[in-house]
mmCIF file of C-alpha atoms and ligand atoms in Angstrom:
data_model
loop_
_atom_site.group_PDB
_atom_site.id
_atom_site.type_symbol
_atom_site.label_atom_id
_atom_site.label_comp_id
_atom_site.label_asym_id
_atom_site.label_seq_id
_atom_site.Cartn_x
_atom_site.Cartn_y
_atom_site.Cartn_z
ATOM 1 C CA MET A 1 23.444 -48.778 -13.194
ATOM 2 C CA ALA A 2 23.109 -51.197 -10.127
ATOM 3 C CA THR A 3 25.502 -54.300 -10.579
ATOM 4 C CA MET A 4 23.961 -56.805 -8.036
ATOM 5 C CA ASN A 5 20.242 -58.079 -7.708
ATOM 6 C CA HIS A 6 19.228 -58.329 -4.022
ATOM 7 C CA GLN A 7 17.142 -61.155 -3.233
ATOM 8 C CA VAL A 8 14.786 -62.648 -0.338
ATOM 9 C CA ARG A 9 15.431 -66.224 -0.987
ATOM 10 C CA LEU A 10 13.566 -69.145 0.869
ATOM 11 C CA ALA A 11 16.611 -70.679 3.392
ATOM 12 C CA SER A 12 14.833 -73.604 5.241
ATOM 13 C CA ARG A 13 11.141 -74.617 5.247
ATOM 14 C CA PRO A 14 9.336 -73.219 8.358
ATOM 15 C CA ASP A 15 7.019 -75.731 10.776
ATOM 16 C CA GLY A 16 4.534 -73.031 11.429
ATOM 17 C CA ILE A 17 4.798 -69.066 11.008
ATOM 18 C CA PRO A 18 7.879 -68.304 9.214
ATOM 19 C CA GLN A 19 10.587 -66.399 10.912
ATOM 20 C CA ALA A 20 13.576 -64.235 9.667
ATOM 21 C CA ARG A 21 15.615 -67.216 10.089
ATOM 22 C CA HIS A 22 13.950 -69.142 7.366
ATOM 23 C CA PHE A 23 14.950 -66.461 4.867
ATOM 24 C CA ALA A 24 18.022 -65.368 3.508
ATOM 25 C CA LEU A 25 19.281 -62.020 2.104
ATOM 26 C CA VAL A 26 21.358 -62.661 -1.105
ATOM 27 C CA ALA A 27 23.196 -60.280 -3.318
ATOM 28 C CA ALA A 28 23.546 -61.733 -6.967
ATOM 29 C CA PRO A 29 25.126 -60.690 -9.849
ATOM 30 C CA LEU A 30 22.592 -58.785 -12.189
ATOM 31 C CA PRO A 31 22.608 -60.300 -15.491
ATOM 32 C CA GLU A 32 22.520 -58.108 -18.508
ATOM 33 C CA PRO A 33 19.123 -57.631 -20.275
ATOM 34 C CA ARG A 34 18.975 -59.410 -23.317
ATOM 35 C CA ASP A 35 17.419 -59.025 -26.707
ATOM 36 C CA GLY A 36 13.707 -58.150 -25.961
ATOM 37 C CA GLN A 37 14.372 -58.092 -22.430
ATOM 38 C CA PHE A 38 14.476 -54.576 -20.215
ATOM 39 C CA LEU A 39 15.296 -54.260 -16.495
ATOM 40 C CA VAL A 40 12.663 -53.038 -13.929
ATOM 41 C CA ARG A 41 13.634 -51.729 -10.508
ATOM 42 C CA ASN A 42 11.053 -52.733 -7.521
ATOM 43 C CA LEU A 43 10.251 -50.000 -5.545
ATOM 44 C CA TYR A 44 7.898 -52.013 -3.419
ATOM 45 C CA LEU A 45 7.520 -55.465 -2.193
ATOM 46 C CA SER A 46 4.329 -56.862 -0.860
ATOM 47 C CA VAL A 47 3.857 -59.024 2.118
ATOM 48 C CA ASP A 48 0.969 -60.941 2.524
ATOM 49 C CA PRO A 49 -0.447 -63.812 5.209
ATOM 50 C CA ALA A 50 -0.598 -65.945 2.255
ATOM 51 C CA MET A 51 3.051 -66.106 2.026
ATOM 52 C CA ARG A 52 2.963 -68.564 4.895
ATOM 53 C CA GLY A 53 1.173 -71.177 2.606
ATOM 54 C CA TRP A 54 3.698 -70.512 -0.027
ATOM 55 C CA VAL A 55 6.767 -71.344 1.782
ATOM 56 C CA GLY A 56 5.204 -74.542 3.592
ATOM 57 C CA ALA A 57 6.001 -78.176 2.294
ATOM 58 C CA VAL A 58 2.548 -78.693 1.010
ATOM 59 C CA ALA A 59 1.028 -77.612 -2.363
ATOM 60 C CA ASN A 60 -2.396 -75.929 -1.760
ATOM 61 C CA TYR A 61 -3.412 -73.418 -4.410
ATOM 62 C CA SER A 62 0.128 -72.884 -5.718
ATOM 63 C CA LYS A 63 3.114 -74.942 -5.836
ATOM 64 C CA PRO A 64 5.616 -74.340 -2.704
ATOM 65 C CA VAL A 65 8.670 -72.319 -2.981
ATOM 66 C CA ALA A 66 11.350 -74.277 -3.321
ATOM 67 C CA ILE A 67 14.314 -73.561 -0.993
ATOM 68 C CA GLY A 68 16.857 -71.479 -2.074
ATOM 69 C CA GLU A 69 14.220 -70.111 -4.671
ATOM 70 C CA VAL A 70 13.649 -66.079 -4.562
ATOM 71 C CA MET A 71 10.467 -65.179 -2.748
ATOM 72 C CA ARG A 72 7.769 -64.744 -5.492
ATOM 73 C CA ASP A 73 4.849 -62.413 -5.613
ATOM 74 C CA LEU A 74 1.784 -63.131 -7.688
ATOM 75 C CA PRO A 75 2.555 -64.900 -11.035
ATOM 76 C CA LEU A 76 2.549 -62.884 -14.146
ATOM 77 C CA SER A 77 0.013 -65.233 -15.740
ATOM 78 C CA ALA A 78 -2.629 -64.216 -13.159
ATOM 79 C CA ALA A 79 -3.056 -60.867 -14.951
ATOM 80 C CA LEU A 80 -4.786 -63.019 -17.909
ATOM 81 C CA GLY A 81 -7.125 -64.849 -15.669
ATOM 82 C CA VAL A 82 -8.216 -64.225 -12.240
ATOM 83 C CA LEU A 83 -7.006 -60.573 -12.052
ATOM 84 C CA GLY A 84 -7.738 -60.090 -15.733
ATOM 85 C CA MET A 85 -10.714 -60.665 -17.643
ATOM 86 C CA ASN A 86 -12.281 -63.649 -16.051
ATOM 87 C CA GLY A 87 -11.596 -62.274 -12.250
ATOM 88 C CA VAL A 88 -13.216 -58.670 -13.420
ATOM 89 C CA THR A 89 -16.193 -60.549 -15.229
ATOM 90 C CA ALA A 90 -17.075 -62.692 -12.254
ATOM 91 C CA TYR A 91 -16.674 -59.695 -10.084
ATOM 92 C CA PHE A 92 -18.856 -57.417 -11.825
ATOM 93 C CA GLY A 93 -21.250 -60.012 -13.026
ATOM 94 C CA LEU A 94 -22.081 -61.461 -9.714
ATOM 95 C CA LEU A 95 -21.959 -58.197 -7.546
ATOM 96 C CA ASP A 96 -23.363 -55.611 -9.893
ATOM 97 C CA ILE A 97 -25.997 -57.593 -11.843
ATOM 98 C CA GLY A 98 -26.327 -60.548 -9.673
ATOM 99 C CA GLN A 99 -26.511 -58.538 -6.347
ATOM 100 C CA PRO A 100 -26.034 -61.786 -4.016
ATOM 101 C CA LYS A 101 -27.451 -61.483 -0.408
ATOM 102 C CA PRO A 102 -25.920 -63.247 2.857
ATOM 103 C CA GLY A 103 -27.883 -66.515 2.758
ATOM 104 C CA GLU A 104 -29.177 -66.860 -0.815
ATOM 105 C CA THR A 105 -28.568 -69.728 -3.055
ATOM 106 C CA VAL A 106 -26.294 -69.142 -6.185
ATOM 107 C CA VAL A 107 -26.036 -71.537 -9.347
ATOM 108 C CA VAL A 108 -22.907 -71.295 -11.632
ATOM 109 C CA SER A 109 -22.645 -72.839 -14.717
ATOM 110 C CA THR A 110 -18.950 -73.455 -16.188
ATOM 111 C CA ALA A 111 -18.659 -73.710 -12.353
ATOM 112 C CA ALA A 112 -14.748 -75.013 -12.536
ATOM 113 C CA GLY A 113 -13.748 -72.683 -15.328
ATOM 114 C CA ALA A 114 -12.025 -69.320 -15.517
ATOM 115 C CA VAL A 115 -15.038 -67.104 -14.631
ATOM 116 C CA GLY A 116 -17.395 -69.751 -13.048
ATOM 117 C CA SER A 117 -14.723 -70.574 -10.155
ATOM 118 C CA ALA A 118 -14.310 -67.092 -9.392
ATOM 119 C CA VAL A 119 -18.006 -66.372 -9.142
ATOM 120 C CA GLY A 120 -18.556 -69.171 -6.948
ATOM 121 C CA GLN A 121 -15.785 -67.937 -4.189
ATOM 122 C CA ILE A 122 -16.915 -64.365 -4.377
ATOM 123 C CA ALA A 123 -20.342 -65.459 -3.703
ATOM 124 C CA LYS A 124 -19.195 -67.673 -0.971
ATOM 125 C CA LEU A 125 -17.321 -64.776 0.445
ATOM 126 C CA LYS A 126 -20.619 -62.585 0.269
ATOM 127 C CA GLY A 127 -22.225 -65.671 2.732
ATOM 128 C CA CYS A 128 -24.017 -67.146 0.003
ATOM 129 C CA ARG A 129 -24.603 -71.060 -0.435
ATOM 130 C CA THR A 130 -22.804 -71.899 -3.579
ATOM 131 C CA ILE A 131 -24.036 -74.751 -6.386
ATOM 132 C CA GLY A 132 -21.634 -75.324 -9.201
ATOM 133 C CA VAL A 133 -22.575 -76.918 -12.448
ATOM 134 C CA ALA A 134 -19.789 -78.814 -14.323
ATOM 135 C CA GLY A 135 -18.599 -81.395 -16.981
ATOM 136 C CA GLY A 136 -17.156 -84.345 -15.746
ATOM 137 C CA ALA A 137 -16.008 -85.760 -12.339
ATOM 138 C CA GLU A 138 -12.713 -84.117 -11.773
ATOM 139 C CA LYS A 139 -14.340 -80.714 -12.351
ATOM 140 C CA VAL A 140 -16.979 -81.475 -9.774
ATOM 141 C CA ARG A 141 -14.304 -82.786 -7.413
ATOM 142 C CA LEU A 142 -12.186 -79.188 -7.745
ATOM 143 C CA CYS A 143 -15.429 -77.167 -7.364
ATOM 144 C CA ARG A 144 -16.023 -79.152 -4.313
ATOM 145 C CA ASP A 145 -12.452 -79.427 -2.977
ATOM 146 C CA GLU A 146 -10.870 -76.117 -4.132
ATOM 147 C CA PHE A 147 -13.439 -73.845 -5.300
ATOM 148 C CA GLY A 148 -15.729 -74.322 -1.911
ATOM 149 C CA TYR A 149 -18.790 -74.874 -3.604
ATOM 150 C CA ASP A 150 -21.085 -76.206 -1.194
ATOM 151 C CA ALA A 151 -22.502 -78.871 -3.672
ATOM 152 C CA ALA A 152 -21.573 -79.450 -7.537
ATOM 153 C CA ILE A 153 -23.186 -81.388 -10.139
ATOM 154 C CA ASP A 154 -21.856 -83.099 -12.972
ATOM 155 C CA TYR A 155 -24.243 -82.301 -15.694
ATOM 156 C CA LYS A 156 -22.708 -84.827 -18.022
ATOM 157 C CA GLY A 157 -22.619 -87.679 -15.782
ATOM 158 C CA THR A 158 -26.298 -86.954 -14.256
ATOM 159 C CA ALA A 159 -28.873 -88.991 -15.541
ATOM 160 C CA ASP A 160 -31.637 -86.410 -14.100
ATOM 161 C CA LEU A 161 -30.145 -82.892 -13.784
ATOM 162 C CA ASP A 162 -33.581 -81.357 -12.773
ATOM 163 C CA ALA A 163 -33.872 -83.940 -9.974
ATOM 164 C CA ALA A 164 -30.047 -83.182 -8.970
ATOM 165 C CA LEU A 165 -30.460 -79.501 -8.742
ATOM 166 C CA GLY A 166 -33.629 -79.979 -7.032
ATOM 167 C CA ASP A 167 -31.567 -82.049 -4.253
ATOM 168 C CA ALA A 168 -28.882 -79.218 -4.310
ATOM 169 C CA CYS A 169 -31.015 -76.048 -4.194
ATOM 170 C CA PRO A 170 -33.822 -77.034 -1.519
ATOM 171 C CA ASN A 171 -34.691 -73.446 -0.852
ATOM 172 C CA GLY A 172 -34.634 -72.686 -4.528
ATOM 173 C CA VAL A 173 -32.257 -70.376 -6.773
ATOM 174 C CA ASP A 174 -31.887 -66.726 -5.853
ATOM 175 C CA VAL A 175 -29.186 -65.965 -8.336
ATOM 176 C CA TYR A 176 -28.140 -68.169 -11.278
ATOM 177 C CA PHE A 177 -24.850 -66.916 -12.869
ATOM 178 C CA ASP A 178 -25.273 -68.406 -16.465
ATOM 179 C CA ASN A 179 -22.134 -69.258 -18.705
ATOM 180 C CA THR A 180 -23.765 -71.561 -21.063
ATOM 181 C CA SER A 181 -27.615 -71.167 -21.888
ATOM 182 C CA GLY A 182 -28.878 -74.317 -23.225
ATOM 183 C CA ARG A 183 -30.133 -77.362 -21.324
ATOM 184 C CA ILE A 184 -28.226 -76.305 -17.882
ATOM 185 C CA SER A 185 -30.444 -73.126 -18.150
ATOM 186 C CA GLU A 186 -33.706 -74.859 -18.869
ATOM 187 C CA ALA A 187 -33.175 -77.090 -15.567
ATOM 188 C CA VAL A 188 -31.975 -74.118 -13.565
ATOM 189 C CA LEU A 189 -35.019 -71.608 -14.606
ATOM 190 C CA ARG A 190 -37.711 -74.166 -13.362
ATOM 191 C CA ARG A 191 -35.932 -73.658 -9.643
ATOM 192 C CA ILE A 192 -35.757 -70.084 -9.450
ATOM 193 C CA ASN A 193 -37.265 -68.141 -6.548
ATOM 194 C CA LYS A 194 -39.224 -64.916 -6.505
ATOM 195 C CA ARG A 195 -37.253 -61.981 -7.724
ATOM 196 C CA ALA A 196 -34.575 -64.182 -8.721
ATOM 197 C CA ARG A 197 -31.512 -62.487 -10.724
ATOM 198 C CA ILE A 198 -30.344 -64.418 -13.659
ATOM 199 C CA VAL A 199 -26.834 -63.158 -15.096
ATOM 200 C CA ILE A 200 -26.381 -63.982 -18.752
ATOM 201 C CA CYS A 201 -22.311 -64.138 -19.104
ATOM 202 C CA GLY A 202 -22.146 -66.547 -21.850
ATOM 203 C CA THR A 203 -24.022 -69.108 -24.212
ATOM 204 C CA ALA A 204 -21.371 -72.006 -24.354
ATOM 205 C CA ALA A 205 -23.664 -74.517 -24.902
ATOM 206 C CA LEU A 206 -25.064 -73.052 -28.150
ATOM 207 C CA ALA A 207 -23.104 -74.652 -30.859
ATOM 208 C CA SER A 208 -24.376 -72.064 -33.491
ATOM 209 C CA TRP A 209 -26.240 -68.647 -33.849
ATOM 210 C CA GLU A 210 -27.034 -69.228 -37.431
ATOM 211 C CA PRO A 211 -29.830 -70.426 -37.546
ATOM 212 C CA TRP A 212 -30.770 -69.174 -34.039
ATOM 213 C CA PRO A 213 -31.241 -72.331 -31.462
ATOM 214 C CA GLN A 214 -34.644 -72.328 -29.724
ATOM 215 C CA GLY A 215 -35.072 -71.665 -26.152
ATOM 216 C CA PRO A 216 -34.504 -71.596 -23.258
ATOM 217 C CA ARG A 217 -38.085 -70.565 -22.716
ATOM 218 C CA VAL A 218 -37.653 -67.825 -20.334
ATOM 219 C CA GLU A 219 -40.750 -65.921 -20.346
ATOM 220 C CA ARG A 220 -43.084 -68.014 -18.176
ATOM 221 C CA HIS A 221 -40.582 -68.366 -15.448
ATOM 222 C CA LEU A 222 -39.700 -64.634 -15.296
ATOM 223 C CA LEU A 223 -43.286 -63.724 -15.481
ATOM 224 C CA VAL A 224 -44.299 -66.000 -12.379
ATOM 225 C CA LYS A 225 -41.453 -65.017 -10.272
ATOM 226 C CA SER A 226 -40.980 -61.570 -11.103
ATOM 227 C CA ALA A 227 -37.721 -62.296 -11.734
ATOM 228 C CA ARG A 228 -35.153 -60.074 -13.516
ATOM 229 C CA MET A 229 -32.586 -61.441 -16.583
ATOM 230 C CA GLU A 230 -30.056 -59.420 -17.596
ATOM 231 C CA GLY A 231 -26.637 -59.853 -20.030
ATOM 232 C CA PHE A 232 -23.567 -57.648 -19.442
ATOM 233 C CA LEU A 233 -19.996 -57.379 -21.349
ATOM 234 C CA VAL A 234 -16.823 -56.982 -19.084
ATOM 235 C CA PHE A 235 -16.260 -54.131 -21.522
ATOM 236 C CA ASP A 236 -19.032 -52.135 -19.928
ATOM 237 C CA TYR A 237 -16.799 -52.036 -16.964
ATOM 238 C CA GLU A 238 -13.685 -50.928 -18.509
ATOM 239 C CA ASN A 239 -13.760 -47.349 -16.180
ATOM 240 C CA ARG A 240 -14.510 -49.674 -13.224
ATOM 241 C CA THR A 241 -11.857 -52.367 -13.620
ATOM 242 C CA HIS A 242 -9.843 -50.349 -10.845
ATOM 243 C CA GLU A 243 -12.147 -51.175 -8.060
ATOM 244 C CA ALA A 244 -12.081 -55.153 -9.067
ATOM 245 C CA VAL A 245 -8.562 -55.596 -9.507
ATOM 246 C CA PRO A 246 -6.933 -54.712 -6.175
ATOM 247 C CA LEU A 247 -9.997 -56.447 -4.067
ATOM 248 C CA LEU A 248 -9.272 -59.583 -6.333
ATOM 249 C CA ALA A 249 -5.676 -59.381 -5.964
ATOM 250 C CA GLN A 250 -6.178 -59.244 -1.773
ATOM 251 C CA TRP A 251 -8.229 -62.220 -1.930
ATOM 252 C CA VAL A 252 -5.714 -64.196 -3.929
ATOM 253 C CA ARG A 253 -3.237 -63.280 -1.567
ATOM 254 C CA ASP A 254 -5.254 -64.069 1.545
ATOM 255 C CA GLY A 255 -5.915 -67.468 -0.099
ATOM 256 C CA LYS A 256 -9.566 -66.747 0.023
ATOM 257 C CA LEU A 257 -9.574 -66.519 -4.194
ATOM 258 C CA ARG A 258 -8.060 -69.843 -5.483
ATOM 259 C CA TYR A 259 -7.599 -70.381 -9.142
ATOM 260 C CA ARG A 260 -6.237 -72.977 -11.790
ATOM 261 C CA GLU A 261 -4.509 -72.643 -14.646
ATOM 262 C CA ASP A 262 -4.270 -74.995 -17.710
ATOM 263 C CA ILE A 263 -1.419 -74.206 -19.522
ATOM 264 C CA LEU A 264 -0.250 -75.264 -22.975
ATOM 265 C CA ALA A 265 3.252 -75.168 -24.171
ATOM 266 C CA GLY A 266 3.926 -73.515 -27.432
ATOM 267 C CA LEU A 267 2.505 -71.269 -30.278
ATOM 268 C CA ASP A 268 1.437 -74.266 -32.073
ATOM 269 C CA GLN A 269 -0.836 -75.418 -29.616
ATOM 270 C CA ALA A 270 -3.091 -71.988 -30.223
ATOM 271 C CA PRO A 271 -4.973 -73.016 -33.520
ATOM 272 C CA ASP A 272 -6.659 -76.046 -31.747
ATOM 273 C CA ALA A 273 -6.923 -74.462 -28.187
ATOM 274 C CA ILE A 274 -10.457 -72.676 -28.662
ATOM 275 C CA ALA A 275 -12.024 -76.007 -29.747
ATOM 276 C CA GLY A 276 -10.299 -77.634 -26.780
ATOM 277 C CA LEU A 277 -12.404 -75.240 -24.312
ATOM 278 C CA TYR A 278 -15.444 -76.256 -26.148
ATOM 279 C CA ARG A 279 -14.545 -80.023 -25.443
ATOM 280 C CA GLY A 280 -14.212 -79.160 -21.875
ATOM 281 C CA GLU A 281 -10.821 -79.907 -21.870
ATOM 282 C CA ASN A 282 -9.610 -77.283 -19.639
ATOM 283 C CA LEU A 283 -9.079 -77.391 -16.192
ATOM 284 C CA GLY A 284 -9.014 -74.045 -14.786
ATOM 285 C CA LYS A 285 -7.917 -70.793 -17.399
ATOM 286 C CA ARG A 286 -6.561 -71.678 -20.398
ATOM 287 C CA LEU A 287 -3.102 -70.184 -21.619
ATOM 288 C CA ILE A 288 -0.469 -70.819 -23.983
ATOM 289 C CA LYS A 289 3.038 -70.295 -22.877
ATOM 290 C CA LEU A 290 5.431 -68.652 -25.713
HETATM 291 N N1 LIG B 1 -19.602 -61.656 -20.584
HETATM 292 C C1 LIG B 1 -18.251 -61.004 -20.650
HETATM 293 O O1 LIG B 1 -18.191 -60.122 -20.983
HETATM 294 C C2 LIG B 1 -17.891 -62.399 -20.521
HETATM 295 C C3 LIG B 1 -16.136 -62.494 -20.524
HETATM 296 C C4 LIG B 1 -15.682 -63.568 -20.195
HETATM 297 C C5 LIG B 1 -16.223 -64.812 -20.712
HETATM 298 N N2 LIG B 1 -17.470 -64.770 -20.723
HETATM 299 C C6 LIG B 1 -18.001 -66.194 -20.776
HETATM 300 O O2 LIG B 1 -17.965 -66.777 -19.765
HETATM 301 C C7 LIG B 1 -18.050 -68.362 -20.005
HETATM 302 C C8 LIG B 1 -16.766 -69.162 -19.261
HETATM 303 O O3 LIG B 1 -15.234 -68.288 -19.909
HETATM 304 P P1 LIG B 1 -14.343 -68.689 -19.300
HETATM 305 O O4 LIG B 1 -13.104 -67.987 -20.066
HETATM 306 O O5 LIG B 1 -14.284 -68.664 -17.945
HETATM 307 O O6 LIG B 1 -14.175 -70.068 -19.849
HETATM 308 P P2 LIG B 1 -13.844 -71.803 -18.982
HETATM 309 O O7 LIG B 1 -15.180 -71.761 -18.491
HETATM 310 O O8 LIG B 1 -12.788 -71.893 -18.257
HETATM 311 O O9 LIG B 1 -13.768 -72.752 -20.301
HETATM 312 C C9 LIG B 1 -15.155 -73.093 -21.161
HETATM 313 C C10 LIG B 1 -15.731 -74.016 -20.503
HETATM 314 O O10 LIG B 1 -17.301 -74.127 -21.049
HETATM 315 C C11 LIG B 1 -17.744 -75.324 -20.958
HETATM 316 N N3 LIG B 1 -18.696 -75.695 -22.062
HETATM 317 C C12 LIG B 1 -18.042 -76.036 -23.326
HETATM 318 N N4 LIG B 1 -18.873 -76.540 -23.929
HETATM 319 C C13 LIG B 1 -19.976 -76.454 -23.205
HETATM 320 C C14 LIG B 1 -21.483 -76.746 -23.485
HETATM 321 N N5 LIG B 1 -21.890 -77.351 -24.664
HETATM 322 N N6 LIG B 1 -22.283 -76.985 -22.833
HETATM 323 C C15 LIG B 1 -22.061 -76.637 -21.461
HETATM 324 N N7 LIG B 1 -20.975 -76.056 -21.127
HETATM 325 C C16 LIG B 1 -19.831 -75.957 -22.167
HETATM 326 C C17 LIG B 1 -16.618 -76.302 -20.408
HETATM 327 O O11 LIG B 1 -16.533 -76.690 -19.258
HETATM 328 P P3 LIG B 1 -17.415 -78.124 -18.821
HETATM 329 O O12 LIG B 1 -16.540 -78.779 -18.876
HETATM 330 O O13 LIG B 1 -17.878 -77.678 -17.259
HETATM 331 O O14 LIG B 1 -18.682 -78.129 -19.602
HETATM 332 C C18 LIG B 1 -15.422 -75.452 -20.727
HETATM 333 O O15 LIG B 1 -14.480 -75.694 -20.038
HETATM 334 C C19 LIG B 1 -17.884 -68.513 -21.452
HETATM 335 O O16 LIG B 1 -19.411 -68.634 -21.654
HETATM 336 C C20 LIG B 1 -17.249 -66.961 -21.933
HETATM 337 O O17 LIG B 1 -18.034 -66.500 -23.251
HETATM 338 C C21 LIG B 1 -18.207 -63.728 -20.702
#
């Protein structure tokens, strides 16, 4: 068995493009795996332009690698979010069902959340104008500053959601990625264009399915705009996950797909964690670190 662990560590912080002198190859003693651990052998290391951002002094979408720290690859937790169910949901829901075209306007609800933030950025990568709808000033700031939405609306703080949507979408709405149903959907549906696509991904605003709530009242909007509304489950795409994950990972490495994580510490946080999502507390993908 190998006795040394060969590491690439950041030796000094580059001013510009990182050069070989900024890194040190270090052979460190290999710790014995403890109970519950196992040893892996790396066969390939990824090398990505995004690593330039990781070794800079300024945090952007991820914390800078510290001096003396081993260079990382994508964090493990991403497999549960942007490279897991949430990213795959965003990818197929938007691209397969929403079918956005360059220049079109895409509106996303829960726009700062795990699925929504990915939808907005993928739509932007496809050349669309993106409008996020989220709850609270901090989420609206995240939508604009981190997730690149062209405009963002705080549906909780806006007195007239209908007017705010009208201002943000002067050319109407071509794709609505609906994570909420409820009053946000009521307002967006009034703005849809001819042959709009409405992607039904989630119904976060519906507090109960028993009794079934009334609305949104969709039929007339779909009829007069020859529009299509279609629901989907990410599990419908389980045989195509391999198409999405490498692309999502590449976009993350290139800094084109940013994500946020909202990490709670310890299993005792679990019982209230779901309710917290419905209070809108999470800034990004909610995870529990065990
Ligand atoms: N179809 C599928 O296969 C599939 C797969 C995964 C997820 N989803 C759906 O995608 C949506 C987003 O999931 P996620 O994992 O990315 O969660 P998330 O957006 O990170 O977190 C949930 C968010 O829902 C919003 N919300 C909660 N109650 C609301 C209400 N009454 N009205 C409006 N918004 C409300 C909150 O954001 P605000 O603070 O902005 O209100 C909250 O932060 C969910 O509806 C989920 O069920 C569907």
